[in-house]
């Protein structure tokens, strides 16, 4: 392949560019707002929210940028392992896992590390510009139209392969339908989630705790009132990044007193931060209306030389921290697709089939849990009541039993497909653990 163009230079776009650098002579990343030296970027408020990178995401990141995790640690990120990584459900702490490591760092820090490594790849270059549409020739994408900076006249760039990594605001569907192509079917689940992230000065109020994640579960019937959902991570610059979440009419606001009050109703480490640490700066809120995925495999026609990645393809409830990891897995799917000898002159069906499997896994985990919220009204998958009942029992058993916990956490960290939780030995052990109580 001579030239590939990636639309969007955020987390997903950078990983896709890295993958394409193995197959194309020239890889262009088109992005209107590249990260500044401070790691900020206009027009993407979700980047200011606490971002956890799941274990599978870390593994995949190392695959594409060997040594990057150590580099991040050298640059000030915190690596939490074993008992320093604390997951709670209904206020009860899960057993620790010695082989689980997570990175404590802000999203701009993680993204900046990936950007630095991507910039170091000799056949990747960055163009500051906003894509305005596709150039199509018969059934094939042959490039992109974009505007640079404040210019109003569009420039064209030819490409053999184009990847949409423009996030949730991608206009790809509009562009394609304007050219007479069908729109991909969309699955949606309205969840009405509110997020609020604050930064606190970090002292020695907690031992080596790096990551804490607290979620509601079956014992509280998933309502936030039993123990507030929230998370914290020790991040670069001696700070705690802390998030609280709530649904529907219980969404958190930017009020510092309310934020502290909610932390005090959360698990012990978050209470400690509320009681002992000074707030730095403003509290950032974010409203996440719906989980959404585009099913490209549901199409009968799709142009050759085009693929989609990251939130532009699927964006699920962020409370489960899957978005970045999903992007790393999609990048690996693209690599597998191109390594299989697939031609960019054909529609990328093989890529879409591969990504369907990983998106299915993320979607089923997050939507099954979301449907337990009283205000979420569907759509329900087939046999939802059975799935929900079994899921609740496995969650209960996982807090008590390290073996079930490992199976559960491997799914949560996207190391295993949720289907693995229905294996007979997991179900039998769950029954034994619960009958023993
Ligand atoms: C509140 C919140 C909390 C989250 N927490 C987590 C978490 O803890 N862990 C986790 O893994 N995930 C989390 N996520 C999800 C994660 O943020 C997303 O999955 C991730 O940002 C997806 O990256 P992306 O590159 O696909 O899209 P984005 O990060 O949205 O980037 C899209 C890029 O495309 C560019 N762009 C847009 N239009 C154009 C155009 N016309 N031309 C060129 N470029 C364009 C934009 O400038 C932007 O840089 C969270 C999300 C939210 C909303």
Coordinates of C-alpha atoms and ligand atoms in Angstrom, one line a residue:
X1 CA 0.0 0.0 0.0
X2 CA 1.4 3.4 -0.9
X3 CA -0.5 5.8 1.4
X4 CA -3.0 5.3 4.3
X5 CA -4.8 8.2 5.9
X6 CA -6.1 8.1 9.5
X7 CA -8.9 10.6 10.3
X8 CA -8.4 11.6 13.9
X9 CA -5.2 11.6 15.9
X10 CA -6.5 10.6 19.3
X11 CA -5.9 7.3 21.1
X12 CA -7.5 5.1 18.5
X13 CA -6.1 7.0 15.5
X14 CA -2.6 6.8 16.9
X15 CA -2.8 3.1 17.4
X16 CA -4.3 2.6 13.9
X17 CA -1.5 4.7 12.4
X18 CA 1.1 2.5 14.2
X19 CA -0.5 -0.6 12.7
X20 CA -0.7 0.9 9.2
X21 CA 3.0 1.9 9.4
X22 CA 3.7 -1.9 8.9
X23 CA 1.8 -2.0 5.6
X24 CA 1.9 1.5 4.0
X25 CA 4.9 3.4 2.8
X26 CA 3.3 6.7 3.9
X27 CA 0.9 7.0 6.8
X28 CA -0.8 10.4 7.3
X29 CA -2.7 11.3 10.5
X30 CA -5.2 14.1 10.0
X31 CA -6.2 15.8 13.2
X32 CA -7.5 19.3 13.8
X33 CA -6.3 19.6 17.4
X34 CA -3.1 17.9 18.2
X35 CA -2.1 17.6 21.9
X36 CA -0.3 20.7 23.2
X37 CA 2.9 20.4 25.3
X38 CA 0.7 20.5 28.4
X39 CA -1.2 17.5 27.2
X40 CA -4.4 19.5 26.7
X41 CA -6.6 19.5 23.6
X42 CA -9.6 21.7 22.8
X43 CA -12.9 20.2 21.9
X44 CA -12.7 16.9 23.7
X45 CA -14.0 17.4 27.2
X46 CA -14.1 13.6 28.0
X47 CA -10.3 13.6 28.1
X48 CA -10.4 15.5 31.4
X49 CA -12.2 12.6 33.0
X50 CA -10.3 9.9 34.9
X51 CA -9.4 7.2 32.4
X52 CA -8.3 3.7 33.5
X53 CA -6.5 1.5 31.1
X54 CA -7.5 -2.2 31.6
X55 CA -5.0 -5.0 31.7
X56 CA -5.7 -6.1 28.1
X57 CA -5.2 -2.5 26.9
X58 CA -1.9 -2.3 28.6
X59 CA -0.8 -5.6 27.0
X60 CA -1.9 -4.4 23.6
X61 CA -0.2 -1.1 24.0
X62 CA 3.1 -2.9 24.9
X63 CA 2.6 -5.0 21.7
X64 CA 2.5 -1.9 19.5
X65 CA 5.0 0.2 21.5
X66 CA 7.4 -2.1 23.4
X67 CA 8.7 -0.6 26.6
X68 CA 6.0 2.2 26.7
X69 CA 4.6 1.2 30.1
X70 CA 8.1 1.4 31.7
X71 CA 8.6 4.8 29.9
X72 CA 5.4 6.1 31.4
X73 CA 6.5 4.9 34.9
X74 CA 9.8 6.7 34.4
X75 CA 7.9 9.9 33.3
X76 CA 5.8 9.9 36.5
X77 CA 2.9 7.4 36.0
X78 CA 2.3 5.0 38.9
X79 CA 2.1 1.3 38.3
X80 CA -0.2 -0.4 40.7
X81 CA 0.1 -4.2 41.2
X82 CA -1.6 -6.8 43.4
X83 CA -3.1 -5.3 46.5
X84 CA -2.5 -1.8 45.2
X85 CA -5.2 -2.4 42.7
X86 CA -8.5 -2.5 44.6
X87 CA -11.8 -3.3 43.0
X88 CA -15.0 -3.1 45.2
X89 CA -18.6 -4.2 44.5
X90 CA -21.3 -3.0 46.8
X91 CA -18.7 -1.7 49.1
X92 CA -17.0 -5.1 49.5
X93 CA -13.4 -5.5 48.3
X94 CA -12.6 -8.2 45.8
X95 CA -9.7 -10.5 46.4
X96 CA -6.4 -9.0 45.0
X97 CA -4.8 -10.5 41.9
X98 CA -1.0 -10.6 41.9
X99 CA -0.7 -10.6 38.1
X100 CA -2.9 -7.5 37.7
X101 CA -1.1 -4.3 36.9
X102 CA -2.7 -1.0 36.2
X103 CA -1.3 2.4 35.2
X104 CA -2.1 5.5 37.3
X105 CA -1.9 8.5 35.0
X106 CA -4.3 11.0 33.4
X107 CA -5.7 10.4 29.9
X108 CA -3.6 13.3 28.4
X109 CA -0.5 11.8 29.9
X110 CA -1.2 8.3 28.5
X111 CA -2.2 9.8 25.1
X112 CA 0.9 12.0 25.0
X113 CA 3.1 9.0 25.6
X114 CA 1.4 7.2 22.7
X115 CA 1.7 10.3 20.5
X116 CA 5.5 10.6 21.3
X117 CA 6.0 7.0 20.2
X118 CA 3.9 7.4 17.1
X119 CA 5.7 10.5 16.1
X120 CA 9.0 8.5 16.3
X121 CA 7.8 6.1 13.6
X122 CA 9.6 7.2 10.4
X123 CA 6.8 6.7 7.9
X124 CA 4.0 8.3 10.0
X125 CA 3.4 12.1 9.6
X126 CA 0.8 14.4 11.1
X127 CA -1.2 17.0 9.2
X128 CA -3.2 19.6 11.1
X129 CA -6.6 19.6 9.4
X130 CA -10.3 18.6 9.6
X131 CA -11.6 16.0 7.2
X132 CA -14.6 17.3 5.3
X133 CA -15.5 14.3 3.2
X134 CA -14.3 11.2 1.3
X135 CA -13.1 11.0 -2.3
X136 CA -14.7 8.0 -3.9
X137 CA -14.0 6.4 -7.3
X138 CA -16.7 3.8 -8.2
X139 CA -16.8 1.4 -5.2
X140 CA -13.5 2.5 -3.7
X141 CA -12.3 5.3 -1.4
X142 CA -9.4 7.1 -3.1
X143 CA -8.7 9.8 -0.6
X144 CA -10.0 12.5 1.7
X145 CA -11.0 16.2 1.4
X146 CA -9.9 18.4 4.4
X147 CA -9.5 22.0 5.5
X148 CA -6.3 23.1 7.2
X149 CA -6.3 25.5 10.2
X150 CA -8.6 28.5 9.5
X151 CA -8.7 27.9 5.7
X152 CA -12.0 27.5 4.0
X153 CA -10.9 26.0 0.8
X154 CA -10.5 22.2 1.0
X155 CA -7.3 20.3 0.1
X156 CA -7.4 16.8 -1.3
X157 CA -5.1 13.9 -0.2
X158 CA -5.0 10.7 -2.2
X159 CA -4.9 7.4 -0.3
X160 CA -5.2 3.6 -0.8
X161 CA -6.8 3.1 2.6
X162 CA -8.6 5.5 5.0
X163 CA -9.6 4.8 8.6
X164 CA -12.2 6.8 10.4
X165 CA -11.0 7.3 14.0
X166 CA -13.0 10.6 14.5
X167 CA -14.7 9.5 17.7
X168 CA -18.4 9.8 18.5
X169 CA -18.7 12.9 16.4
X170 CA -17.7 11.2 13.2
X171 CA -19.7 12.2 10.2
X172 CA -18.8 9.2 8.1
X173 CA -22.4 7.9 7.9
X174 CA -23.5 11.2 6.4
X175 CA -20.7 11.3 4.0
X176 CA -21.4 7.7 2.8
X177 CA -25.1 8.2 2.4
X178 CA -24.5 11.4 0.4
X179 CA -22.7 9.2 -2.0
X180 CA -25.5 6.7 -2.2
X181 CA -24.1 4.1 0.3
X182 CA -26.3 2.6 2.9
X183 CA -26.0 3.6 6.6
X184 CA -24.7 1.0 9.0
X185 CA -27.4 -0.2 11.5
X186 CA -26.9 1.4 14.9
X187 CA -27.5 -0.3 18.3
X188 CA -28.2 2.2 21.1
X189 CA -28.9 2.0 24.8
X190 CA -29.9 5.2 26.6
X191 CA -28.1 5.2 30.0
X192 CA -28.1 8.9 31.0
X193 CA -24.8 8.6 33.0
X194 CA -23.2 11.6 34.7
X195 CA -19.5 11.7 35.5
X196 CA -17.5 14.2 37.6
X197 CA -13.8 14.2 37.9
X198 CA -11.7 16.2 40.4
X199 CA -8.0 16.4 41.2
X200 CA -6.7 16.4 44.7
X201 CA -3.2 17.0 46.1
X202 CA -1.7 13.7 47.1
X203 CA 0.0 13.3 50.5
X204 CA 0.6 10.1 52.5
X205 CA -3.1 9.6 53.4
X206 CA -3.2 6.2 51.7
X207 CA -0.4 3.6 51.3
X208 CA 0.7 2.5 47.9
X209 CA -2.9 2.4 46.6
X210 CA -2.9 3.3 42.9
X211 CA -6.2 2.4 41.5
X212 CA -9.5 2.0 43.3
X213 CA -12.8 1.2 41.5
X214 CA -16.1 0.9 43.3
X215 CA -19.2 -0.3 41.5
X216 CA -22.7 -1.0 42.7
X217 CA -23.9 -4.6 42.3
X218 CA -26.6 -7.1 43.1
X219 CA -26.5 -6.6 46.9
X220 CA -27.6 -2.9 46.4
X221 CA -29.8 -3.8 43.5
X222 CA -27.4 -1.6 41.5
X223 CA -28.8 1.6 42.9
X224 CA -26.1 4.2 43.7
X225 CA -27.5 4.8 47.2
X226 CA -25.9 1.8 49.0
X227 CA -22.4 2.8 48.2
X228 CA -21.6 5.5 45.7
X229 CA -19.9 4.4 42.5
X230 CA -16.5 6.0 42.1
X231 CA -12.8 5.5 41.3
X232 CA -9.5 7.0 42.1
X233 CA -6.0 6.8 40.8
X234 CA -2.7 8.2 41.9
X235 CA -1.6 10.1 38.8
X236 CA 1.5 12.0 37.7
X237 CA 2.4 15.2 39.6
X238 CA 1.6 13.9 43.1
X239 CA -2.2 14.1 42.6
X240 CA -5.2 11.9 43.0
X241 CA -7.6 11.9 40.1
X242 CA -11.0 11.0 41.5
X243 CA -14.3 10.4 39.7
X244 CA -17.9 9.9 41.0
X245 CA -20.7 8.8 38.8
X246 CA -24.5 8.6 38.9
X247 CA -27.4 8.0 36.6
X248 CA -30.4 9.9 35.4
X249 CA -31.6 12.4 38.1
X250 CA -28.7 11.4 40.4
X251 CA -25.9 12.8 38.1
X252 CA -23.1 14.6 40.0
X253 CA -22.6 18.3 39.6
X254 CA -19.5 20.5 39.7
X255 CA -20.3 21.6 43.2
X256 CA -17.2 20.8 45.5
X257 CA -19.3 20.3 48.6
X258 CA -21.5 17.8 46.9
X259 CA -18.5 16.1 45.4
X260 CA -16.9 15.6 48.8
X261 CA -20.2 14.5 50.3
X262 CA -20.5 11.8 47.7
X263 CA -16.9 10.6 48.2
X264 CA -17.7 10.2 51.9
X265 CA -20.5 7.8 51.0
X266 CA -18.1 5.8 48.8
X267 CA -15.5 3.1 49.8
X268 CA -12.8 3.9 52.5
X269 CA -10.0 5.1 50.2
X270 CA -12.2 7.7 48.5
X271 CA -13.4 8.8 52.0
X272 CA -9.8 9.3 53.0
X273 CA -9.2 11.6 50.0
X274 CA -12.4 13.6 50.8
X275 CA -11.3 14.0 54.4
X276 CA -7.6 14.8 54.0
X277 CA -6.8 16.3 50.6
X278 CA -7.0 19.7 49.1
X279 CA -9.0 20.1 45.9
X280 CA -7.0 21.5 42.9
X281 CA -8.9 23.4 40.2
X282 CA -12.4 22.9 39.0
X283 CA -14.5 19.8 39.0
X284 CA -15.2 18.6 35.4
X285 CA -18.6 17.0 34.7
X286 CA -19.6 15.0 31.7
X287 CA -23.0 13.7 30.5
X288 CA -22.9 10.4 28.6
X289 CA -26.3 10.0 27.1
X290 CA -26.1 6.6 25.4
X291 CA -24.0 3.6 24.5
X292 CA -23.8 3.2 20.8
X293 CA -22.4 0.8 18.2
X294 CA -22.4 0.7 14.4
X295 CA -22.8 -2.7 12.9
X296 CA -20.8 -2.6 9.7
X297 CA -21.2 -6.4 9.3
X298 CA -25.0 -5.7 8.9
X299 CA -24.3 -4.0 5.6
X300 CA -24.5 -5.6 2.2
X301 CA -22.3 -3.0 0.5
X302 CA -19.4 -0.9 1.8
X303 CA -16.7 0.9 -0.1
X304 CA -13.3 -0.7 -0.5
X305 CA -10.3 1.0 1.2
X306 CA -12.2 2.2 4.2
X307 CA -12.3 1.1 7.9
X308 CA -13.6 2.5 11.2
X309 CA -12.1 2.3 14.6
X310 CA -12.5 3.5 18.2
X311 CA -15.6 5.4 19.4
X312 CA -16.5 6.1 15.8
X313 CA -17.5 2.4 15.7
X314 CA -18.5 1.7 19.3
X315 CA -18.7 3.7 22.4
X316 CA -20.0 2.0 25.6
X317 CA -20.7 3.1 29.2
X318 CA -17.3 4.5 30.4
X319 CA -17.9 3.3 33.9
X320 CA -16.4 0.0 32.9
X321 CA -13.3 1.6 31.4
X322 CA -13.4 -0.3 28.1
X323 CA -13.0 2.4 25.4
X324 CA -9.2 2.7 25.3
X325 CA -8.8 -1.1 25.5
X326 CA -11.3 -1.6 22.7
X327 CA -9.3 0.8 20.5
X328 CA -6.1 -1.2 21.1
X329 CA -8.0 -4.5 20.2
X330 CA -9.4 -2.9 17.1
X331 CA -5.9 -1.9 16.0
X332 CA -4.8 -5.5 16.5
X333 CA -7.8 -6.6 14.4
X334 CA -6.7 -4.4 11.6
X335 CA -3.2 -5.8 11.8
X336 CA -4.6 -9.3 11.6
X337 CA -6.8 -8.4 8.7
X338 CA -4.0 -6.9 6.7
X339 CA -1.5 -9.6 7.6
X340 CA -4.1 -12.2 6.2
X341 CA -3.3 -10.7 2.8
X342 CA -6.5 -8.8 2.5
X343 CA -6.3 -6.2 -0.3
X344 CA -7.2 -2.5 0.4
X345 CA -9.0 -2.7 -3.0
X346 CA -11.7 -4.9 -1.4
X347 CA -14.2 -3.9 1.3
X348 CA -12.6 -4.6 4.8
X349 CA -15.2 -7.3 5.7
X350 CA -12.6 -9.4 7.5
X351 CA -11.7 -6.5 9.7
X352 CA -15.3 -5.7 10.5
X353 CA -16.0 -9.4 11.4
X354 CA -13.0 -9.4 13.7
X355 CA -13.9 -6.2 15.4
X356 CA -17.5 -7.4 15.8
X357 CA -16.3 -10.1 18.2
X358 CA -14.4 -7.7 20.5
X359 CA -17.2 -5.1 20.4
X360 CA -19.7 -7.8 21.2
X361 CA -17.7 -8.6 24.3
X362 CA -17.6 -5.0 25.5
X363 CA -21.2 -4.3 24.6
X364 CA -22.6 -7.4 26.3
X365 CA -20.6 -6.7 29.5
X366 CA -21.7 -3.1 29.8
X367 CA -25.3 -3.3 28.6
X368 CA -26.1 -6.4 30.7
X369 CA -25.0 -4.4 33.8
X370 CA -26.7 -1.2 32.6
X371 CA -30.0 -3.0 32.1
X372 CA -30.0 -3.6 35.9
X373 CA -30.4 0.1 36.4
X374 CA -34.1 0.9 36.9
X375 CA -34.1 3.8 34.5
X376 CA -32.6 1.8 31.6
X377 CA -35.4 0.4 29.6
X378 CA -33.8 -1.8 26.9
X379 CA -33.4 -3.1 24.4
X380 CA -33.2 -6.4 26.2
X381 CA -31.2 -9.3 24.7
X382 CA -32.7 -12.7 24.4
X383 CA -32.9 -14.6 27.7
X384 CA -32.0 -11.4 29.6
X385 CA -33.6 -12.6 32.9
X386 CA -31.5 -15.7 32.9
X387 CA -28.3 -13.8 32.0
X388 CA -28.9 -11.3 34.7
X389 CA -29.7 -13.9 37.3
X390 CA -26.6 -15.9 36.6
X391 CA -24.5 -12.7 36.3
X392 CA -25.6 -11.6 39.7
X393 CA -24.8 -14.9 41.3
X394 CA -21.3 -15.0 39.7
X395 CA -20.7 -11.4 40.9
X396 CA -21.7 -12.4 44.5
X397 CA -19.5 -15.5 44.4
X398 CA -16.5 -13.5 42.9
X399 CA -16.3 -11.3 46.0
X400 CA -15.8 -14.4 48.2
X401 CA -13.8 -16.7 46.0
X402 CA -10.5 -16.0 44.3
X403 CA -11.0 -18.5 41.5
X404 CA -14.4 -17.0 40.5
X405 CA -12.9 -13.5 41.0
X406 CA -10.1 -14.3 38.6
X407 CA -12.6 -15.5 36.0
X408 CA -14.7 -12.4 36.5
X409 CA -11.8 -9.9 36.5
X410 CA -10.4 -11.4 33.4
X411 CA -13.6 -10.6 31.7
X412 CA -13.7 -7.1 33.2
X413 CA -10.2 -6.5 32.0
X414 CA -11.1 -7.8 28.6
X415 CA -8.6 -10.7 28.8
X416 CA -11.4 -13.1 28.3
X417 CA -14.8 -13.1 26.5
X418 CA -17.8 -12.8 28.8
X419 CA -18.9 -16.2 27.4
X420 CA -16.1 -17.8 29.5
X421 CA -18.3 -17.1 32.6
X422 CA -20.8 -19.6 31.4
X423 CA -18.4 -22.5 31.5
X424 CA -19.7 -25.4 33.6
X425 CA -16.7 -25.2 36.0
X426 CA -17.3 -21.5 36.7
X427 CA -21.1 -22.1 37.2
X428 CA -20.5 -25.2 39.4
X429 CA -18.0 -23.4 41.6
X430 CA -20.3 -20.4 41.9
X431 CA -23.1 -22.7 43.1
X432 CA -20.7 -24.3 45.6
X433 CA -19.4 -20.9 46.9
X434 CA -22.9 -19.6 47.4
X435 CA -24.3 -22.7 49.0
X436 CA -21.3 -22.8 51.5
X437 CA -22.2 -19.4 53.0
Ligands
LIG1 C1 -16.7 10.4 30.8 C2 -15.8 9.4 30.1 C3 -14.9 8.6 30.8 C4 -14.2 7.6 30.1 N1 -13.4 6.8 30.9 C5 -12.7 5.8 30.3 C6 -11.8 5.0 31.0 O1 -11.7 5.1 32.2 N2 -11.1 4.0 30.3 C7 -11.3 3.8 29.0 O2 -10.7 3.0 28.4 N3 -12.1 4.6 28.3 C8 -12.8 5.6 28.9 N4 -13.7 6.4 28.1 C9 -13.8 6.1 26.7 C10 -12.7 6.7 25.9 O3 -12.6 8.1 26.2 C11 -13.0 6.6 24.4 O4 -13.3 5.3 24.1 C12 -11.8 7.0 23.6 O5 -11.6 8.4 23.8 C13 -11.9 6.7 22.1 O6 -10.9 7.3 21.4 P1 -11.1 7.7 19.9 O7 -9.7 8.0 19.4 O8 -11.9 6.7 19.2 O9 -12.0 9.0 20.0 P2 -11.7 10.4 20.6 O10 -10.8 10.4 21.7 O11 -13.0 11.1 20.8 O12 -10.9 11.2 19.4 C14 -11.5 11.5 18.2 C15 -10.5 12.4 17.5 O13 -11.0 12.7 16.2 C16 -10.7 14.0 15.9 N5 -11.7 14.5 14.8 C17 -13.0 14.7 15.0 N6 -13.5 15.1 13.8 C18 -12.5 15.1 12.9 C19 -12.4 15.4 11.5 N7 -13.5 15.9 10.8 N8 -11.2 15.3 10.9 C20 -10.1 14.9 11.6 N9 -10.1 14.6 12.9 C21 -11.3 14.7 13.6 C22 -10.9 14.8 17.2 O14 -10.2 16.0 17.2 C23 -10.3 13.8 18.2 O15 -9.0 14.0 18.4 C24 -14.4 7.4 28.8 C25 -15.2 8.2 28.0 C26 -16.0 9.2 28.7 C27 -16.9 10.0 27.8

